[in-house]
PDB file of C-alpha atoms in Angstrom:
ATOM      1  CA  LEU A   1      13.144  16.686 -23.563  1.00  0.00           C
ATOM      2  CA  CYS A   2      16.809  14.948 -23.806  1.00  0.00           C
ATOM      3  CA  LEU A   3      16.336  13.528 -20.281  1.00  0.00           C
ATOM      4  CA  GLN A   4      12.883  12.080 -21.507  1.00  0.00           C
ATOM      5  CA  LEU A   5      14.597  10.961 -24.536  1.00  0.00           C
ATOM      6  CA  TYR A   6      17.020   8.884 -23.158  1.00  0.00           C
ATOM      7  CA  GLU A   7      14.828   7.838 -19.978  1.00  0.00           C
ATOM      8  CA  SER A   8      12.419   6.385 -23.003  1.00  0.00           C
ATOM      9  CA  TYR A   9      15.104   4.591 -24.288  1.00  0.00           C
ATOM     10  CA  ALA A  10      16.640   2.894 -21.583  1.00  0.00           C
ATOM     11  CA  GLU A  11      12.933   1.911 -20.591  1.00  0.00           C
ATOM     12  CA  SER A  12      12.191   0.293 -23.998  1.00  0.00           C
ATOM     13  CA  SER A  13      15.428  -1.186 -24.131  1.00  0.00           C
ATOM     14  CA  TYR A  14      14.687  -2.688 -20.526  1.00  0.00           C
ATOM     15  CA  CYS A  15      11.381  -3.694 -21.495  1.00  0.00           C
ATOM     16  CA  GLN A  16      13.071  -5.594 -24.784  1.00  0.00           C
ATOM     17  CA  GLY A  17      15.312  -7.381 -22.762  1.00  0.00           C
ATOM     18  CA  LYS A  18      18.203  -5.374 -24.446  1.00  0.00           C
ATOM     19  CA  PHE A  19      20.024  -4.730 -21.426  1.00  0.00           C
ATOM     20  CA  VAL A  20      23.275  -3.524 -22.403  1.00  0.00           C
ATOM     21  CA  GLU A  21      21.544  -0.665 -24.976  1.00  0.00           C
ATOM     22  CA  MET A  22      19.741   0.177 -21.512  1.00  0.00           C
ATOM     23  CA  ASN A  23      23.053   0.750 -19.491  1.00  0.00           C
ATOM     24  CA  TYR A  24      24.559   2.812 -21.636  1.00  0.00           C
ATOM     25  CA  ALA A  25      22.036   5.205 -21.926  1.00  0.00           C
ATOM     26  CA  LEU A  26      21.411   5.368 -18.014  1.00  0.00           C
ATOM     27  CA  GLN A  27      25.220   5.992 -17.621  1.00  0.00           C
ATOM     28  CA  ASP A  28      24.118   8.805 -20.058  1.00  0.00           C
ATOM     29  CA  ILE A  29      21.615   9.745 -17.426  1.00  0.00           C
ATOM     30  CA  PHE A  30      23.975   9.605 -14.424  1.00  0.00           C
ATOM     31  CA  ASP A  31      26.825  10.867 -16.159  1.00  0.00           C
ATOM     32  CA  ASN A  32      24.811  13.785 -17.479  1.00  0.00           C
ATOM     33  CA  ALA A  33      22.399  14.448 -14.439  1.00  0.00           C
ATOM     34  CA  THR A  34      21.936  18.015 -12.831  1.00  0.00           C
ATOM     35  CA  SER A  35      20.347  16.592  -9.898  1.00  0.00           C
ATOM     36  CA  SER A  36      18.963  13.835  -7.996  1.00  0.00           C
ATOM     37  CA  ASP A  37      15.312  14.281  -9.566  1.00  0.00           C
ATOM     38  CA  ASP A  38      17.130  13.585 -13.062  1.00  0.00           C
ATOM     39  CA  LYS A  39      18.328  10.297 -12.047  1.00  0.00           C
ATOM     40  CA  LEU A  40      14.737   9.238 -10.548  1.00  0.00           C
ATOM     41  CA  GLN A  41      13.028   7.458 -13.707  1.00  0.00           C
ATOM     42  CA  ALA A  42      16.780   5.972 -14.637  1.00  0.00           C
ATOM     43  CA  TYR A  43      17.030   4.165 -11.006  1.00  0.00           C
ATOM     44  CA  PHE A  44      13.758   2.772 -10.970  1.00  0.00           C
ATOM     45  CA  THR A  45      14.685   1.318 -14.672  1.00  0.00           C
ATOM     46  CA  LEU A  46      18.032   0.154 -13.405  1.00  0.00           C
ATOM     47  CA  VAL A  47      16.359  -1.701 -10.158  1.00  0.00           C
ATOM     48  CA  ARG A  48      13.485  -3.686 -11.988  1.00  0.00           C
ATOM     49  CA  ALA A  49      16.367  -4.242 -14.812  1.00  0.00           C
ATOM     50  CA  LEU A  50      18.367  -6.271 -12.333  1.00  0.00           C
ATOM     51  CA  GLY A  51      15.706  -7.830 -10.934  1.00  0.00           C
ATOM     52  CA  ALA A  52      14.472  -8.732 -14.412  1.00  0.00           C
ATOM     53  CA  GLN A  53      18.001 -10.281 -15.060  1.00  0.00           C
ATOM     54  CA  ASN A  54      17.616 -12.304 -11.271  1.00  0.00           C
ATOM     55  CA  LYS A  55      20.704  -9.765  -9.946  1.00  0.00           C
ATOM     56  CA  LEU A  56      18.487  -9.809  -6.782  1.00  0.00           C
ATOM     57  CA  PRO A  57      21.182  -8.938  -4.539  1.00  0.00           C
ATOM     58  CA  GLU A  58      22.457  -6.244  -7.144  1.00  0.00           C
ATOM     59  CA  ALA A  59      18.975  -4.712  -7.531  1.00  0.00           C
ATOM     60  CA  LEU A  60      18.743  -4.486  -3.670  1.00  0.00           C
ATOM     61  CA  GLU A  61      22.028  -3.008  -3.382  1.00  0.00           C
ATOM     62  CA  THR A  62      21.015  -0.123  -5.746  1.00  0.00           C
ATOM     63  CA  GLY A  63      17.849   0.206  -4.269  1.00  0.00           C
ATOM     64  CA  LEU A  64      18.992   0.354  -1.005  1.00  0.00           C
ATOM     65  CA  PHE A  65      21.678   3.219  -1.997  1.00  0.00           C
ATOM     66  CA  PHE A  66      18.494   5.556  -4.002  1.00  0.00           C
ATOM     67  CA  LEU A  67      16.744   4.546  -0.636  1.00  0.00           C
ATOM     68  CA  SER A  68      19.223   6.372   1.146  1.00  0.00           C
ATOM     69  CA  GLU A  69      19.596   9.073  -1.486  1.00  0.00           C
ATOM     70  CA  LEU A  70      15.855   9.784  -0.768  1.00  0.00           C
ATOM     71  CA  GLY A  71      16.441  10.268   2.969  1.00  0.00           C
ATOM     72  CA  GLU A  72      15.003   6.558   3.782  1.00  0.00           C
ATOM     73  CA  PRO A  73      18.461   4.722   4.729  1.00  0.00           C
ATOM     74  CA  ILE A  74      17.429   1.092   5.357  1.00  0.00           C
ATOM     75  CA  VAL A  75      20.253  -0.030   8.228  1.00  0.00           C
ATOM     76  CA  ILE A  76      21.567  -3.434   8.056  1.00  0.00           C
ATOM     77  CA  SER A  77      24.260  -4.920  10.206  1.00  0.00           C
ATOM     78  CA  SER A  78      25.147  -8.155  11.282  1.00  0.00           C
ATOM     79  CA  ASP A  79      22.532  -8.222  14.022  1.00  0.00           C
ATOM     80  CA  THR A  80      19.570  -8.388  12.136  1.00  0.00           C
ATOM     81  CA  LYS A  81      17.245  -9.584  14.613  1.00  0.00           C
ATOM     82  CA  ALA A  82      17.784  -6.810  16.944  1.00  0.00           C
ATOM     83  CA  ILE A  83      16.901  -4.370  14.040  1.00  0.00           C
ATOM     84  CA  PHE A  84      13.893  -6.405  13.089  1.00  0.00           C
ATOM     85  CA  LEU A  85      12.784  -6.602  16.822  1.00  0.00           C
ATOM     86  CA  ALA A  86      13.116  -2.667  17.121  1.00  0.00           C
ATOM     87  CA  GLU A  87      11.435  -1.622  13.948  1.00  0.00           C
ATOM     88  CA  PHE A  88       8.335  -4.145  14.510  1.00  0.00           C
ATOM     89  CA  SER A  89       8.329  -2.159  18.007  1.00  0.00           C
ATOM     90  CA  LYS A  90       8.639   1.000  16.566  1.00  0.00           C
ATOM     91  CA  THR A  91       5.934   0.053  13.966  1.00  0.00           C
ATOM     92  CA  LYS A  92       3.695  -1.876  16.432  1.00  0.00           C
ATOM     93  CA  HIS A  93       3.531   1.080  18.309  1.00  0.00           C
ATOM     94  CA  MET A  94       3.001   3.779  15.688  1.00  0.00           C
ATOM     95  CA  LEU A  95       0.106   1.589  15.299  1.00  0.00           C
ATOM     96  CA  ASP A  96      -1.152   1.161  18.785  1.00  0.00           C
ATOM     97  CA  GLY A  97      -4.283   2.898  19.580  1.00  0.00           C
ATOM     98  CA  LYS A  98      -5.148   3.493  15.587  1.00  0.00           C
ATOM     99  CA  THR A  99      -8.273   1.885  14.853  1.00  0.00           C
ATOM    100  CA  ASP A 100      -9.516   0.883  11.529  1.00  0.00           C
ATOM    101  CA  ASP A 101     -11.643   3.982  10.702  1.00  0.00           C
ATOM    102  CA  ASP A 102      -8.405   5.836  11.448  1.00  0.00           C
ATOM    103  CA  LEU A 103      -6.435   3.821   8.815  1.00  0.00           C
ATOM    104  CA  LEU A 104      -9.280   3.977   6.705  1.00  0.00           C
ATOM    105  CA  SER A 105      -9.659   7.601   7.082  1.00  0.00           C
ATOM    106  CA  MET A 106      -5.738   8.637   6.836  1.00  0.00           C
ATOM    107  CA  SER A 107      -4.603  11.631   4.853  1.00  0.00           C
ATOM    108  CA  ILE A 108      -3.518  10.957   1.237  1.00  0.00           C
ATOM    109  CA  MET A 109       0.320  11.018   0.887  1.00  0.00           C
ATOM    110  CA  THR A 110       1.704  14.219  -0.903  1.00  0.00           C
ATOM    111  CA  ASN A 111       5.327  14.560  -0.357  1.00  0.00           C
ATOM    112  CA  LYS A 112       6.885  13.457  -3.905  1.00  0.00           C
ATOM    113  CA  THR A 113      10.006  12.371  -2.034  1.00  0.00           C
ATOM    114  CA  LYS A 114       8.314  10.223   0.176  1.00  0.00           C
ATOM    115  CA  ILE A 115       6.155   8.535  -2.307  1.00  0.00           C
ATOM    116  CA  THR A 116       9.096   7.600  -4.569  1.00  0.00           C
ATOM    117  CA  ALA A 117      10.379   5.936  -1.101  1.00  0.00           C
ATOM    118  CA  VAL A 118       7.525   4.203  -0.895  1.00  0.00           C
ATOM    119  CA  ARG A 119       6.899   3.262  -3.483  1.00  0.00           C
ATOM    120  CA  LEU A 120      10.936   1.936  -4.387  1.00  0.00           C
ATOM    121  CA  MET A 121      10.534   0.145  -0.796  1.00  0.00           C
ATOM    122  CA  SER A 122       7.470  -1.888  -2.868  1.00  0.00           C
ATOM    123  CA  ILE A 123       9.730  -2.874  -5.649  1.00  0.00           C
ATOM    124  CA  LEU A 124      12.526  -3.936  -3.349  1.00  0.00           C
ATOM    125  CA  SER A 125       9.942  -5.915  -1.071  1.00  0.00           C
ATOM    126  CA  LEU A 126       9.480  -8.510  -3.784  1.00  0.00           C
ATOM    127  CA  TYR A 127      13.144  -9.130  -4.422  1.00  0.00           C
ATOM    128  CA  ALA A 128      14.079  -8.888  -0.873  1.00  0.00           C
ATOM    129  CA  TYR A 129      11.288 -11.726  -0.130  1.00  0.00           C
ATOM    130  CA  LEU A 130      12.718 -13.875  -3.013  1.00  0.00           C
ATOM    131  CA  SER A 131      16.082 -13.341  -1.528  1.00  0.00           C
ATOM    132  CA  ASP A 132      16.643 -11.681   1.834  1.00  0.00           C
ATOM    133  CA  GLN A 133      13.622 -12.547   4.480  1.00  0.00           C
ATOM    134  CA  LYS A 134      15.102 -10.032   7.069  1.00  0.00           C
ATOM    135  CA  LEU A 135      15.644  -6.950   4.511  1.00  0.00           C
ATOM    136  CA  TYR A 136      11.970  -7.782   3.602  1.00  0.00           C
ATOM    137  CA  SER A 137      10.911  -7.108   6.369  1.00  0.00           C
ATOM    138  CA  LEU A 138      12.470  -4.217   7.516  1.00  0.00           C
ATOM    139  CA  LEU A 139      11.153  -2.767   4.238  1.00  0.00           C
ATOM    140  CA  VAL A 140       7.802  -3.600   5.034  1.00  0.00           C
ATOM    141  CA  PHE A 141       8.024  -2.171   8.580  1.00  0.00           C
ATOM    142  CA  ARG A 142       9.552   1.000   6.854  1.00  0.00           C
ATOM    143  CA  MET A 143       6.477   1.473   4.444  1.00  0.00           C
ATOM    144  CA  LEU A 144       4.151   1.267   7.120  1.00  0.00           C
ATOM    145  CA  GLN A 145       6.265   4.217   9.302  1.00  0.00           C
ATOM    146  CA  THR A 146       6.603   6.387   6.234  1.00  0.00           C
ATOM    147  CA  SER A 147       2.405   6.140   5.236  1.00  0.00           C
ATOM    148  CA  LEU A 148       1.510   6.275   8.919  1.00  0.00           C
ATOM    149  CA  LEU A 149       3.442   9.589   9.629  1.00  0.00           C
ATOM    150  CA  HIS A 150       3.429  10.861   5.861  1.00  0.00           C
ATOM    151  CA  GLY A 151      -0.084   9.564   4.573  1.00  0.00           C
ATOM    152  CA  ILE A 152      -1.022   6.892   2.357  1.00  0.00           C
ATOM    153  CA  CYS A 153      -0.716   6.230  -1.410  1.00  0.00           C
ATOM    154  CA  HIS A 154      -0.745   3.515  -3.794  1.00  0.00           C
ATOM    155  CA  GLU A 155       2.338   1.892  -3.214  1.00  0.00           C
ATOM    156  CA  SER A 156       1.157   2.047   0.677  1.00  0.00           C
ATOM    157  CA  ILE A 157      -1.279  -1.248   0.194  1.00  0.00           C
ATOM    158  CA  PRO A 158       1.660  -3.777  -0.265  1.00  0.00           C
ATOM    159  CA  GLY A 159       2.997  -2.508   2.873  1.00  0.00           C
ATOM    160  CA  PHE A 160      -0.239  -2.777   4.742  1.00  0.00           C
ATOM    161  CA  ALA A 161      -0.876  -6.060   3.313  1.00  0.00           C
ATOM    162  CA  SER A 162       2.670  -7.663   3.799  1.00  0.00           C
ATOM    163  CA  TYR A 163       2.243  -6.216   7.205  1.00  0.00           C
ATOM    164  CA  GLY A 164      -0.093  -8.379   7.716  1.00  0.00           C
ATOM    165  CA  GLY A 165       1.411 -11.367   6.375  1.00  0.00           C
ATOM    166  CA  LEU A 166       3.920 -11.101   9.035  1.00  0.00           C
ATOM    167  CA  LEU A 167       2.161 -10.992  11.690  1.00  0.00           C
ATOM    168  CA  SER A 168       0.728 -14.249  10.449  1.00  0.00           C
ATOM    169  CA  CYS A 169       3.656 -16.120   9.913  1.00  0.00           C
ATOM    170  CA  CYS A 170       6.373 -14.461  12.343  1.00  0.00           C
ATOM    171  CA  PHE A 171       4.101 -13.698  15.385  1.00  0.00           C
ATOM    172  CA  ARG A 172       1.189 -16.104  15.060  1.00  0.00           C
ATOM    173  CA  ASP A 173      -1.066 -13.392  15.314  1.00  0.00           C
ATOM    174  CA  ILE A 174      -4.060 -14.006  13.317  1.00  0.00           C
ATOM    175  CA  GLU A 175      -6.352 -12.000  14.370  1.00  0.00           C
ATOM    176  CA  GLY A 176      -3.411  -8.879  13.969  1.00  0.00           C
ATOM    177  CA  ALA A 177      -2.696  -9.964  10.504  1.00  0.00           C
ATOM    178  CA  TYR A 178      -6.700 -10.270   9.206  1.00  0.00           C
ATOM    179  CA  ARG A 179      -6.756  -6.739   9.980  1.00  0.00           C
ATOM    180  CA  PHE A 180      -4.275  -5.932   7.643  1.00  0.00           C
TER     181      PHE A 180
END
């Protein structure tokens, strides 16, 4: 109950733009959490608050740390072009042979950790779109990969749509983009 009260207080402070108060409540949650599950809502609030304050690099850094904690690390190195091509190739390979009917009849994602990860990737993809296009692409590819492996959830939808956008913009594959 105490955790829920602090989460609600932090969330309401965020919604009111009272970021100093929100940070105090979040710090109490982080300091007293007994498990990583206790920190989930606090991380979402923190990432969204940083984004609302236009602190996009900090929002992305915090979110990427949180993704690692969820078992979905996003590798970023100086050779981003090679990583981009490798992740695109992996995603394309996972989609090879899948018909529209296959995609439409995918199972529902039930793993709560994976749902949380895809939800966070969806939020981070907006911030990355505005500030780091390479990271944006990596997040979109990972959203699709996770959805293809574990099933779809509501948060998968922006991933599929964004993948279509990447096919169109980066690879000039209009027909493939239209599919998504």
